[in-house]
Amino acid sequence: MNRTSRVPCLLVAALALAITGCGGRKSKPPSEVVEKPPAEVTPAPEGEGRDGPDTPGFDASAGRDPSVWSGDLPLGDSAPEIGRYDEPAGWDLGPDPSRPRGTDELASDEAQALFADVLFAFDSYRLSPEDRQRLTETGRYLRQRPGWSLLIEGHCDERGDAAYNLALGEKRALTVREFLASTGVAPGRLLSVSYGEERPLDPGLGEEAWARNRRAHFRVRR
Amino acid sequence: MRPRISLALALAIWTAPLASAQVRGVVEVSGLAPIPLATAPTRGPRALALQVDADLAGHLTRSHWFDVVPGAAVPDSGPPLVPPGVSFVASASLAESDSGVVLQGYVHAADGSRQLGREYRAGPDEHRVLVRRFADDVVQTLTGQPGIAATRIAFVADSEGHPAIFSTTPDGAETKRLVGGRFECLFPRFAPGRPWLVYTAFPKDYPQLVMLDTSSGAVLSISDRPGLNSLGAIHPDGTKVAATLSFQGNPEVYLLDLAGKVLRRLTNHRSSDLSPAWSPDGSQLAFVSDRSGSPAIYLLDMEGSAPPRRLTHGFDSTRYAVEPTFSPRGDYLAFSGRGAGDMDVWVVRLRDGEFFRVTEGGPDEEAPEWAPDNRHLVVATRSGRNRGIEVLDVRVPGNRYRIPLPGRTGLRDPTWSLPARLSDSGRTP
């Protein structure tokens, strides 16, 4: 570039700098509320078959650290294959049909409140003061039932990057786990897992659905 | 001859990182103009020949190196007749035998001289495989760059109620499921130069890091520690994998061997560290961290002990930057970034840190991965509930196309392999 064309180049650049500023705009999450569509049923395409291996021969013993993962809690080798979220064999929060009516603790209002989902703000894994208050009671309840174990699932809404959401779900589960451990529940009784955005409670679009999905969900083993 | 940089272009380059950049291609100084190329009707059994015609024209057009025109003529003897204004002619003849199909492919220049003559063989009904190889050889011969027709793209799509991993060719003609069905299989990544696919599976209801050898079908579990075992990227030397694990209480990036043993902990920060991606020579690792408050891309030098340095900066569309991927030549890094609205694909030129925006507005474009030709990217697109897999051209943003995958839902997370080997091709007649 020769000298005479450099000056207007710099002037325009300076002008562009002044107009746009240096900080950039804050990005806002979309906030439209959309009516929830009916649940979709997707039939498998024709000729699906089983083209590839889908029952891998896993070596489940690889790299298990016993100090973090209690050997007493079989979410590993001996757990039945839990295929679907709504059939969590062995881990249940609802009333147990095999128990006599009126005697299932988990069906009580108190238990339902203590083990209700912890909800999170967008892109956050922070616990509110109300969350901490409630989870302190949840911890007390668990300490009174030493045979119980708790699985804490971390979930996200569907916005943003799926990989980042897997990590964010993990932070949500770990935060709740750490808080419960800090109330005196033995860490070996607390397990955590992240499903990221993969297993939403509410498949709808819009903030109402998304808010329900940003959660830590509890499953109890007694 | 280097074209002179115009004032307008210089202004665009100067102001691009500071303003909301318009969509424009990654400008290379040389070799931009498409080469005029004619195709001649394929000789051979009519139905197969018509398929070869259509496939060849499609592969060559989608390479974006050529202006493809039909209508060259092949006389009974001598080289093809080159239409005026055309630089080269590609032609082929196809024959069926007891053992399969044979394709002879040629490229002639305008002066009649032969640039390429090669014979390809495969089993019965595999003529479409041969055309892909021939098309890639045409690209290689005339541009010096690898073709991408004979490559495979793996991606996630719903199958039997769960996300599963499929593979296809860039024309969408050969799609098959690799793994999945009864539980989630997510985040597939091909190993550089090997037919291996690392992915995350949930057979026991928690994320495990798994690897599939697509040539043998063998599946290996790499890591199933408590917490996350996910977002793996196999090192170019094929002996190690970087992945996000959280067994020590926080999502961090670790270096493991293929038996899952931890070789090195690569990050140590209370933020989330994820999505590792290797440079082609394995000397650098890009990853995502939200240690600055929102996800950004960092580069870690694998030699020495320097801390990771931040590559993307906190303005506009690079404020939320995820999914880094190095180009095959190591000169660019692509990623998806979110600005005021949707997710878009950006490319940063590593030698000077210049940012280029490849998509704009409309649907989200996410999870880019480079094609072996250092020019195309495969991305997942999302608009409300509609999801697709598309190929972008970083040089000419208008050159984008959707891979036809009819009936597939939940499309996301594509990854691009190097060309598969064909045992009997490549002999010059």
mmCIF file with all atom_site columns, N, CA, C and O in Angstrom, chain A residues 13 27 48 52-55 58 60 62-64 69 81 158 161 164 166 170-171 174 195 198-199 203, chain B residues 14 159 178-180 182 184 203-206 208 224-226 246 250 270 290 320 323 339 382 385 412:
data_model
loop_
_atom_site.group_PDB
_atom_site.id
_atom_site.type_symbol
_atom_site.label_atom_id
_atom_site.label_alt_id
_atom_site.label_comp_id
_atom_site.label_asym_id
_atom_site.label_entity_id
_atom_site.label_seq_id
_atom_site.pdbx_PDB_ins_code
_atom_site.Cartn_x
_atom_site.Cartn_y
_atom_site.Cartn_z
_atom_site.occupancy
_atom_site.B_iso_or_equiv
_atom_site.pdbx_formal_charge
_atom_site.auth_seq_id
_atom_site.auth_comp_id
_atom_site.auth_asym_id
_atom_site.auth_atom_id
_atom_site.pdbx_PDB_model_num
ATOM 1   N N  . ALA A 1 13  ? -10.479 3.139   9.940  1.00 0.00 ? 13  ALA A N  1
ATOM 2   C CA . ALA A 1 13  ? -10.316 2.150   11.018 1.00 0.00 ? 13  ALA A CA 1
ATOM 3   C C  . ALA A 1 13  ? -10.601 2.785   12.369 1.00 0.00 ? 13  ALA A C  1
ATOM 4   O O  . ALA A 1 13  ? -11.273 2.210   13.211 1.00 0.00 ? 13  ALA A O  1
ATOM 5   N N  . SER A 1 27  ? -24.043 -10.806 25.205 1.00 0.00 ? 27  SER A N  1
ATOM 6   C CA . SER A 1 27  ? -24.963 -11.696 24.498 1.00 0.00 ? 27  SER A CA 1
ATOM 7   C C  . SER A 1 27  ? -26.073 -12.099 25.453 1.00 0.00 ? 27  SER A C  1
ATOM 8   O O  . SER A 1 27  ? -25.824 -12.515 26.572 1.00 0.00 ? 27  SER A O  1
ATOM 9   N N  . GLU A 1 48  ? -33.631 -50.430 9.327  1.00 0.00 ? 48  GLU A N  1
ATOM 10  C CA . GLU A 1 48  ? -32.616 -49.976 10.293 1.00 0.00 ? 48  GLU A CA 1
ATOM 11  C C  . GLU A 1 48  ? -31.627 -51.080 10.601 1.00 0.00 ? 48  GLU A C  1
ATOM 12  O O  . GLU A 1 48  ? -30.430 -50.927 10.508 1.00 0.00 ? 48  GLU A O  1
ATOM 13  N N  . GLY A 1 52  ? -24.206 -52.307 13.355 1.00 0.00 ? 52  GLY A N  1
ATOM 14  C CA . GLY A 1 52  ? -22.920 -52.242 14.036 1.00 0.00 ? 52  GLY A CA 1
ATOM 15  C C  . GLY A 1 52  ? -23.027 -52.755 15.449 1.00 0.00 ? 52  GLY A C  1
ATOM 16  O O  . GLY A 1 52  ? -24.111 -52.997 15.945 1.00 0.00 ? 52  GLY A O  1
ATOM 17  N N  . PRO A 1 53  ? -21.917 -52.903 16.101 1.00 0.00 ? 53  PRO A N  1
ATOM 18  C CA . PRO A 1 53  ? -21.936 -53.398 17.489 1.00 0.00 ? 53  PRO A CA 1
ATOM 19  C C  . PRO A 1 53  ? -22.594 -52.369 18.389 1.00 0.00 ? 53  PRO A C  1
ATOM 20  O O  . PRO A 1 53  ? -22.255 -51.211 18.341 1.00 0.00 ? 53  PRO A O  1
ATOM 21  N N  . ASP A 1 54  ? -23.569 -52.790 19.167 1.00 0.00 ? 54  ASP A N  1
ATOM 22  C CA . ASP A 1 54  ? -24.121 -51.866 20.136 1.00 0.00 ? 54  ASP A CA 1
ATOM 23  C C  . ASP A 1 54  ? -24.112 -52.467 21.522 1.00 0.00 ? 54  ASP A C  1
ATOM 24  O O  . ASP A 1 54  ? -24.727 -51.946 22.421 1.00 0.00 ? 54  ASP A O  1
ATOM 25  N N  . THR A 1 55  ? -23.469 -53.572 21.685 1.00 0.00 ? 55  THR A N  1
ATOM 26  C CA . THR A 1 55  ? -23.273 -54.127 23.024 1.00 0.00 ? 55  THR A CA 1
ATOM 27  C C  . THR A 1 55  ? -21.775 -54.315 23.217 1.00 0.00 ? 55  THR A C  1
ATOM 28  O O  . THR A 1 55  ? -21.257 -55.406 23.120 1.00 0.00 ? 55  THR A O  1
ATOM 29  N N  . PHE A 1 58  ? -17.424 -54.188 27.452 1.00 0.00 ? 58  PHE A N  1
ATOM 30  C CA . PHE A 1 58  ? -16.710 -53.231 28.278 1.00 0.00 ? 58  PHE A CA 1
ATOM 31  C C  . PHE A 1 58  ? -15.871 -53.915 29.336 1.00 0.00 ? 58  PHE A C  1
ATOM 32  O O  . PHE A 1 58  ? -16.283 -54.886 29.943 1.00 0.00 ? 58  PHE A O  1
ATOM 33  N N  . ALA A 1 60  ? -15.141 -53.169 32.659 1.00 0.00 ? 60  ALA A N  1
ATOM 34  C CA . ALA A 1 60  ? -15.629 -52.195 33.628 1.00 0.00 ? 60  ALA A CA 1
ATOM 35  C C  . ALA A 1 60  ? -14.649 -51.921 34.739 1.00 0.00 ? 60  ALA A C  1
ATOM 36  O O  . ALA A 1 60  ? -14.852 -51.016 35.535 1.00 0.00 ? 60  ALA A O  1
ATOM 37  N N  . ALA A 1 62  ? -11.613 -50.894 34.454 1.00 0.00 ? 62  ALA A N  1
ATOM 38  C CA . ALA A 1 62  ? -10.540 -49.963 34.105 1.00 0.00 ? 62  ALA A CA 1
ATOM 39  C C  . ALA A 1 62  ? -10.570 -48.720 34.993 1.00 0.00 ? 62  ALA A C  1
ATOM 40  O O  . ALA A 1 62  ? -11.524 -47.970 34.997 1.00 0.00 ? 62  ALA A O  1
ATOM 41  N N  . GLY A 1 63  ? -9.532  -48.545 35.757 1.00 0.00 ? 63  GLY A N  1
ATOM 42  C CA . GLY A 1 63  ? -9.296  -47.252 36.377 1.00 0.00 ? 63  GLY A CA 1
ATOM 43  C C  . GLY A 1 63  ? -10.272 -46.811 37.455 1.00 0.00 ? 63  GLY A C  1
ATOM 44  O O  . GLY A 1 63  ? -10.498 -45.640 37.649 1.00 0.00 ? 63  GLY A O  1
ATOM 45  N N  . ARG A 1 64  ? -10.858 -47.719 38.186 1.00 0.00 ? 64  ARG A N  1
ATOM 46  C CA . ARG A 1 64  ? -11.802 -47.286 39.221 1.00 0.00 ? 64  ARG A CA 1
ATOM 47  C C  . ARG A 1 64  ? -11.033 -46.888 40.479 1.00 0.00 ? 64  ARG A C  1
ATOM 48  O O  . ARG A 1 64  ? -10.196 -47.616 40.967 1.00 0.00 ? 64  ARG A O  1
ATOM 49  N N  . TRP A 1 69  ? -15.340 -43.734 44.769 1.00 0.00 ? 69  TRP A N  1
ATOM 50  C CA . TRP A 1 69  ? -16.522 -44.482 44.351 1.00 0.00 ? 69  TRP A CA 1
ATOM 51  C C  . TRP A 1 69  ? -16.637 -45.666 45.285 1.00 0.00 ? 69  TRP A C  1
ATOM 52  O O  . TRP A 1 69  ? -15.893 -46.596 45.214 1.00 0.00 ? 69  TRP A O  1
ATOM 53  N N  . GLU A 1 81  ? -28.689 -53.256 33.324 1.00 0.00 ? 81  GLU A N  1
ATOM 54  C CA . GLU A 1 81  ? -28.571 -52.246 32.284 1.00 0.00 ? 81  GLU A CA 1
ATOM 55  C C  . GLU A 1 81  ? -29.801 -51.360 32.306 1.00 0.00 ? 81  GLU A C  1
ATOM 56  O O  . GLU A 1 81  ? -30.886 -51.784 31.949 1.00 0.00 ? 81  GLU A O  1
ATOM 57  N N  . GLU A 1 158 ? -31.474 -27.226 26.599 1.00 0.00 ? 158 GLU A N  1
ATOM 58  C CA . GLU A 1 158 ? -30.904 -27.648 25.324 1.00 0.00 ? 158 GLU A CA 1
ATOM 59  C C  . GLU A 1 158 ? -30.108 -26.564 24.616 1.00 0.00 ? 158 GLU A C  1
ATOM 60  O O  . GLU A 1 158 ? -29.543 -26.820 23.554 1.00 0.00 ? 158 GLU A O  1
ATOM 61  N N  . ASP A 1 161 ? -23.779 -25.329 23.618 1.00 0.00 ? 161 ASP A N  1
ATOM 62  C CA . ASP A 1 161 ? -22.991 -26.466 23.158 1.00 0.00 ? 161 ASP A CA 1
ATOM 63  C C  . ASP A 1 161 ? -23.255 -27.710 24.011 1.00 0.00 ? 161 ASP A C  1
ATOM 64  O O  . ASP A 1 161 ? -23.209 -27.644 25.235 1.00 0.00 ? 161 ASP A O  1
ATOM 65  N N  . TYR A 1 164 ? -20.296 -28.568 26.335 1.00 0.00 ? 164 TYR A N  1
ATOM 66  C CA . TYR A 1 164 ? -20.233 -27.673 27.482 1.00 0.00 ? 164 TYR A CA 1
ATOM 67  C C  . TYR A 1 164 ? -21.346 -27.999 28.468 1.00 0.00 ? 164 TYR A C  1
ATOM 68  O O  . TYR A 1 164 ? -21.161 -27.955 29.683 1.00 0.00 ? 164 TYR A O  1
ATOM 69  N N  . LEU A 1 166 ? -22.639 -30.920 29.003 1.00 0.00 ? 166 LEU A N  1
ATOM 70  C CA . LEU A 1 166 ? -22.285 -32.136 29.745 1.00 0.00 ? 166 LEU A CA 1
ATOM 71  C C  . LEU A 1 166 ? -21.425 -31.767 30.947 1.00 0.00 ? 166 LEU A C  1
ATOM 72  O O  . LEU A 1 166 ? -21.615 -32.287 32.057 1.00 0.00 ? 166 LEU A O  1
ATOM 73  N N  . GLU A 1 170 ? -22.399 -31.742 35.056 1.00 0.00 ? 170 GLU A N  1
ATOM 74  C CA . GLU A 1 170 ? -21.501 -32.358 36.033 1.00 0.00 ? 170 GLU A CA 1
ATOM 75  C C  . GLU A 1 170 ? -21.220 -31.383 37.180 1.00 0.00 ? 170 GLU A C  1
ATOM 76  O O  . GLU A 1 170 ? -21.243 -31.768 38.356 1.00 0.00 ? 170 GLU A O  1
ATOM 77  N N  . LYS A 1 171 ? -20.991 -30.108 36.863 1.00 0.00 ? 171 LYS A N  1
ATOM 78  C CA . LYS A 1 171 ? -20.758 -29.123 37.923 1.00 0.00 ? 171 LYS A CA 1
ATOM 79  C C  . LYS A 1 171 ? -21.978 -28.994 38.823 1.00 0.00 ? 171 LYS A C  1
ATOM 80  O O  . LYS A 1 171 ? -21.852 -28.832 40.040 1.00 0.00 ? 171 LYS A O  1
ATOM 81  N N  . LEU A 1 174 ? -22.039 -32.118 41.019 1.00 0.00 ? 174 LEU A N  1
ATOM 82  C CA . LEU A 1 174 ? -20.943 -32.092 41.992 1.00 0.00 ? 174 LEU A CA 1
ATOM 83  C C  . LEU A 1 174 ? -21.178 -31.038 43.069 1.00 0.00 ? 174 LEU A C  1
ATOM 84  O O  . LEU A 1 174 ? -20.846 -31.248 44.242 1.00 0.00 ? 174 LEU A O  1
ATOM 85  N N  . TYR A 1 195 ? -26.002 -35.804 32.763 1.00 0.00 ? 195 TYR A N  1
ATOM 86  C CA . TYR A 1 195 ? -26.600 -36.148 31.476 1.00 0.00 ? 195 TYR A CA 1
ATOM 87  C C  . TYR A 1 195 ? -26.651 -34.951 30.543 1.00 0.00 ? 195 TYR A C  1
ATOM 88  O O  . TYR A 1 195 ? -27.262 -35.022 29.472 1.00 0.00 ? 195 TYR A O  1
ATOM 89  N N  . GLU A 1 198 ? -29.006 -34.187 27.501 1.00 0.00 ? 198 GLU A N  1
ATOM 90  C CA . GLU A 1 198 ? -29.468 -35.390 26.800 1.00 0.00 ? 198 GLU A CA 1
ATOM 91  C C  . GLU A 1 198 ? -30.766 -35.977 27.318 1.00 0.00 ? 198 GLU A C  1
ATOM 92  O O  . GLU A 1 198 ? -31.423 -36.740 26.613 1.00 0.00 ? 198 GLU A O  1
ATOM 93  N N  . ARG A 1 199 ? -31.127 -35.695 28.573 1.00 0.00 ? 199 ARG A N  1
ATOM 94  C CA . ARG A 1 199 ? -32.320 -36.322 29.146 1.00 0.00 ? 199 ARG A CA 1
ATOM 95  C C  . ARG A 1 199 ? -33.189 -35.249 29.788 1.00 0.00 ? 199 ARG A C  1
ATOM 96  O O  . ARG A 1 199 ? -33.335 -35.194 31.019 1.00 0.00 ? 199 ARG A O  1
ATOM 97  N N  . PRO A 1 203 ? -39.526 -31.741 27.177 1.00 0.00 ? 203 PRO A N  1
ATOM 98  C CA . PRO A 1 203 ? -38.952 -31.644 25.824 1.00 0.00 ? 203 PRO A CA 1
ATOM 99  C C  . PRO A 1 203 ? -39.348 -30.387 25.066 1.00 0.00 ? 203 PRO A C  1
ATOM 100 O O  . PRO A 1 203 ? -38.973 -30.220 23.905 1.00 0.00 ? 203 PRO A O  1
ATOM 101 N N  . TRP B 2 14  ? -8.494  -4.922  8.274  1.00 0.00 ? 14  TRP B N  1
ATOM 102 C CA . TRP B 2 14  ? -8.123  -4.085  9.404  1.00 0.00 ? 14  TRP B CA 1
ATOM 103 C C  . TRP B 2 14  ? -9.229  -4.034  10.441 1.00 0.00 ? 14  TRP B C  1
ATOM 104 O O  . TRP B 2 14  ? -8.987  -4.093  11.629 1.00 0.00 ? 14  TRP B O  1
ATOM 105 N N  . SER B 2 159 ? -31.774 -43.148 16.922 1.00 0.00 ? 159 SER B N  1
ATOM 106 C CA . SER B 2 159 ? -31.977 -44.515 16.466 1.00 0.00 ? 159 SER B CA 1
ATOM 107 C C  . SER B 2 159 ? -32.579 -45.316 17.609 1.00 0.00 ? 159 SER B C  1
ATOM 108 O O  . SER B 2 159 ? -31.984 -45.401 18.675 1.00 0.00 ? 159 SER B O  1
ATOM 109 N N  . LEU B 2 178 ? -23.152 -47.124 12.968 1.00 0.00 ? 178 LEU B N  1
ATOM 110 C CA . LEU B 2 178 ? -21.937 -47.760 13.471 1.00 0.00 ? 178 LEU B CA 1
ATOM 111 C C  . LEU B 2 178 ? -22.143 -48.350 14.854 1.00 0.00 ? 178 LEU B C  1
ATOM 112 O O  . LEU B 2 178 ? -21.777 -49.485 15.115 1.00 0.00 ? 178 LEU B O  1
ATOM 113 N N  . VAL B 2 179 ? -22.672 -47.562 15.771 1.00 0.00 ? 179 VAL B N  1
ATOM 114 C CA . VAL B 2 179 ? -22.935 -48.023 17.141 1.00 0.00 ? 179 VAL B CA 1
ATOM 115 C C  . VAL B 2 179 ? -24.188 -47.332 17.636 1.00 0.00 ? 179 VAL B C  1
ATOM 116 O O  . VAL B 2 179 ? -24.543 -46.260 17.165 1.00 0.00 ? 179 VAL B O  1
ATOM 117 N N  . GLY B 2 180 ? -24.820 -47.986 18.611 1.00 0.00 ? 180 GLY B N  1
ATOM 118 C CA . GLY B 2 180 ? -25.928 -47.341 19.300 1.00 0.00 ? 180 GLY B CA 1
ATOM 119 C C  . GLY B 2 180 ? -27.204 -48.138 19.195 1.00 0.00 ? 180 GLY B C  1
ATOM 120 O O  . GLY B 2 180 ? -27.239 -49.224 18.667 1.00 0.00 ? 180 GLY B O  1
ATOM 121 N N  . ARG B 2 182 ? -29.479 -48.905 22.014 1.00 0.00 ? 182 ARG B N  1
ATOM 122 C CA . ARG B 2 182 ? -30.094 -49.144 23.317 1.00 0.00 ? 182 ARG B CA 1
ATOM 123 C C  . ARG B 2 182 ? -29.683 -48.129 24.375 1.00 0.00 ? 182 ARG B C  1
ATOM 124 O O  . ARG B 2 182 ? -30.218 -48.124 25.476 1.00 0.00 ? 182 ARG B O  1
ATOM 125 N N  . GLU B 2 184 ? -27.444 -44.006 24.853 1.00 0.00 ? 184 GLU B N  1
ATOM 126 C CA . GLU B 2 184 ? -26.859 -42.871 24.140 1.00 0.00 ? 184 GLU B CA 1
ATOM 127 C C  . GLU B 2 184 ? -25.427 -43.166 23.704 1.00 0.00 ? 184 GLU B C  1
ATOM 128 O O  . GLU B 2 184 ? -24.639 -43.705 24.471 1.00 0.00 ? 184 GLU B O  1
ATOM 129 N N  . PRO B 2 203 ? -23.835 -47.188 28.404 1.00 0.00 ? 203 PRO B N  1
ATOM 130 C CA . PRO B 2 203 ? -24.457 -48.498 28.585 1.00 0.00 ? 203 PRO B CA 1
ATOM 131 C C  . PRO B 2 203 ? -24.871 -48.769 30.019 1.00 0.00 ? 203 PRO B C  1
ATOM 132 O O  . PRO B 2 203 ? -25.772 -49.576 30.261 1.00 0.00 ? 203 PRO B O  1
ATOM 133 N N  . LYS B 2 204 ? -24.207 -48.181 30.969 1.00 0.00 ? 204 LYS B N  1
ATOM 134 C CA . LYS B 2 204 ? -24.553 -48.371 32.378 1.00 0.00 ? 204 LYS B CA 1
ATOM 135 C C  . LYS B 2 204 ? -25.033 -47.059 32.975 1.00 0.00 ? 204 LYS B C  1
ATOM 136 O O  . LYS B 2 204 ? -24.869 -46.822 34.158 1.00 0.00 ? 204 LYS B O  1
ATOM 137 N N  . ASP B 2 205 ? -25.605 -46.241 32.143 1.00 0.00 ? 205 ASP B N  1
ATOM 138 C CA . ASP B 2 205 ? -26.277 -45.034 32.619 1.00 0.00 ? 205 ASP B CA 1
ATOM 139 C C  . ASP B 2 205 ? -25.333 -43.928 33.070 1.00 0.00 ? 205 ASP B C  1
ATOM 140 O O  . ASP B 2 205 ? -25.775 -42.982 33.721 1.00 0.00 ? 205 ASP B O  1
ATOM 141 N N  . TYR B 2 206 ? -24.050 -44.047 32.813 1.00 0.00 ? 206 TYR B N  1
ATOM 142 C CA . TYR B 2 206 ? -23.143 -42.936 33.050 1.00 0.00 ? 206 TYR B CA 1
ATOM 143 C C  . TYR B 2 206 ? -22.162 -42.877 31.877 1.00 0.00 ? 206 TYR B C  1
ATOM 144 O O  . TYR B 2 206 ? -21.988 -43.856 31.167 1.00 0.00 ? 206 TYR B O  1
ATOM 145 N N  . GLN B 2 208 ? -19.164 -43.179 29.518 1.00 0.00 ? 208 GLN B N  1
ATOM 146 C CA . GLN B 2 208 ? -17.905 -43.904 29.394 1.00 0.00 ? 208 GLN B CA 1
ATOM 147 C C  . GLN B 2 208 ? -17.213 -43.507 28.106 1.00 0.00 ? 208 GLN B C  1
ATOM 148 O O  . GLN B 2 208 ? -17.872 -43.241 27.097 1.00 0.00 ? 208 GLN B O  1
ATOM 149 N N  . ASP B 2 224 ? -13.873 -45.595 32.365 1.00 0.00 ? 224 ASP B N  1
ATOM 150 C CA . ASP B 2 224 ? -15.213 -45.510 32.946 1.00 0.00 ? 224 ASP B CA 1
ATOM 151 C C  . ASP B 2 224 ? -15.110 -45.174 34.428 1.00 0.00 ? 224 ASP B C  1
ATOM 152 O O  . ASP B 2 224 ? -15.776 -45.761 35.268 1.00 0.00 ? 224 ASP B O  1
ATOM 153 N N  . ARG B 2 225 ? -14.293 -44.219 34.738 1.00 0.00 ? 225 ARG B N  1
ATOM 154 C CA . ARG B 2 225 ? -14.158 -43.759 36.107 1.00 0.00 ? 225 ARG B CA 1
ATOM 155 C C  . ARG B 2 225 ? -15.442 -43.071 36.573 1.00 0.00 ? 225 ARG B C  1
ATOM 156 O O  . ARG B 2 225 ? -16.280 -42.705 35.752 1.00 0.00 ? 225 ARG B O  1
ATOM 157 N N  . PRO B 2 226 ? -15.605 -42.860 37.876 1.00 0.00 ? 226 PRO B N  1
ATOM 158 C CA . PRO B 2 226 ? -16.738 -42.077 38.346 1.00 0.00 ? 226 PRO B CA 1
ATOM 159 C C  . PRO B 2 226 ? -16.742 -40.703 37.696 1.00 0.00 ? 226 PRO B C  1
ATOM 160 O O  . PRO B 2 226 ? -15.690 -40.102 37.455 1.00 0.00 ? 226 PRO B O  1
ATOM 161 N N  . SER B 2 246 ? -13.828 -36.278 35.296 1.00 0.00 ? 246 SER B N  1
ATOM 162 C CA . SER B 2 246 ? -14.090 -35.489 36.495 1.00 0.00 ? 246 SER B CA 1
ATOM 163 C C  . SER B 2 246 ? -13.927 -36.324 37.762 1.00 0.00 ? 246 SER B C  1
ATOM 164 O O  . SER B 2 246 ? -14.441 -35.946 38.818 1.00 0.00 ? 246 SER B O  1
ATOM 165 N N  . ASN B 2 250 ? -13.695 -32.421 39.518 1.00 0.00 ? 250 ASN B N  1
ATOM 166 C CA . ASN B 2 250 ? -13.989 -31.286 38.646 1.00 0.00 ? 250 ASN B CA 1
ATOM 167 C C  . ASN B 2 250 ? -13.702 -31.704 37.201 1.00 0.00 ? 250 ASN B C  1
ATOM 168 O O  . ASN B 2 250 ? -12.788 -32.482 36.955 1.00 0.00 ? 250 ASN B O  1
ATOM 169 N N  . ARG B 2 270 ? -10.502 -24.677 38.802 1.00 0.00 ? 270 ARG B N  1
ATOM 170 C CA . ARG B 2 270 ? -11.844 -24.987 39.292 1.00 0.00 ? 270 ARG B CA 1
ATOM 171 C C  . ARG B 2 270 ? -12.924 -24.746 38.246 1.00 0.00 ? 270 ARG B C  1
ATOM 172 O O  . ARG B 2 270 ? -14.078 -25.063 38.461 1.00 0.00 ? 270 ARG B O  1
ATOM 173 N N  . ASP B 2 290 ? -14.064 -22.334 30.841 1.00 0.00 ? 290 ASP B N  1
ATOM 174 C CA . ASP B 2 290 ? -14.825 -21.141 31.215 1.00 0.00 ? 290 ASP B CA 1
ATOM 175 C C  . ASP B 2 290 ? -14.159 -20.427 32.392 1.00 0.00 ? 290 ASP B C  1
ATOM 176 O O  . ASP B 2 290 ? -14.828 -19.736 33.166 1.00 0.00 ? 290 ASP B O  1
ATOM 177 N N  . TYR B 2 320 ? -18.582 -16.530 23.454 1.00 0.00 ? 320 TYR B N  1
ATOM 178 C CA . TYR B 2 320 ? -18.874 -17.895 23.859 1.00 0.00 ? 320 TYR B CA 1
ATOM 179 C C  . TYR B 2 320 ? -18.283 -18.755 22.755 1.00 0.00 ? 320 TYR B C  1
ATOM 180 O O  . TYR B 2 320 ? -18.887 -18.898 21.705 1.00 0.00 ? 320 TYR B O  1
ATOM 181 N N  . GLU B 2 323 ? -15.865 -25.861 20.821 1.00 0.00 ? 323 GLU B N  1
ATOM 182 C CA . GLU B 2 323 ? -15.649 -26.827 19.739 1.00 0.00 ? 323 GLU B CA 1
ATOM 183 C C  . GLU B 2 323 ? -14.469 -26.483 18.831 1.00 0.00 ? 323 GLU B C  1
ATOM 184 O O  . GLU B 2 323 ? -14.608 -26.378 17.621 1.00 0.00 ? 323 GLU B O  1
ATOM 185 N N  . GLY B 2 339 ? -22.756 -14.958 19.368 1.00 0.00 ? 339 GLY B N  1
ATOM 186 C CA . GLY B 2 339 ? -22.786 -13.517 19.584 1.00 0.00 ? 339 GLY B CA 1
ATOM 187 C C  . GLY B 2 339 ? -24.119 -13.116 20.161 1.00 0.00 ? 339 GLY B C  1
ATOM 188 O O  . GLY B 2 339 ? -24.568 -13.649 21.154 1.00 0.00 ? 339 GLY B O  1
ATOM 189 N N  . ARG B 2 382 ? -28.821 -26.092 13.338 1.00 0.00 ? 382 ARG B N  1
ATOM 190 C CA . ARG B 2 382 ? -29.996 -26.266 14.192 1.00 0.00 ? 382 ARG B CA 1
ATOM 191 C C  . ARG B 2 382 ? -30.840 -25.007 14.090 1.00 0.00 ? 382 ARG B C  1
ATOM 192 O O  . ARG B 2 382 ? -30.338 -23.897 14.245 1.00 0.00 ? 382 ARG B O  1
ATOM 193 N N  . ARG B 2 385 ? -36.452 -27.007 16.018 1.00 0.00 ? 385 ARG B N  1
ATOM 194 C CA . ARG B 2 385 ? -36.344 -28.460 16.092 1.00 0.00 ? 385 ARG B CA 1
ATOM 195 C C  . ARG B 2 385 ? -35.648 -29.055 14.877 1.00 0.00 ? 385 ARG B C  1
ATOM 196 O O  . ARG B 2 385 ? -35.333 -30.232 14.865 1.00 0.00 ? 385 ARG B O  1
ATOM 197 N N  . ARG B 2 412 ? -26.467 -34.215 14.681 1.00 0.00 ? 412 ARG B N  1
ATOM 198 C CA . ARG B 2 412 ? -25.530 -33.342 15.375 1.00 0.00 ? 412 ARG B CA 1
ATOM 199 C C  . ARG B 2 412 ? -24.148 -33.946 15.394 1.00 0.00 ? 412 ARG B C  1
ATOM 200 O O  . ARG B 2 412 ? -23.964 -35.084 14.998 1.00 0.00 ? 412 ARG B O  1
#
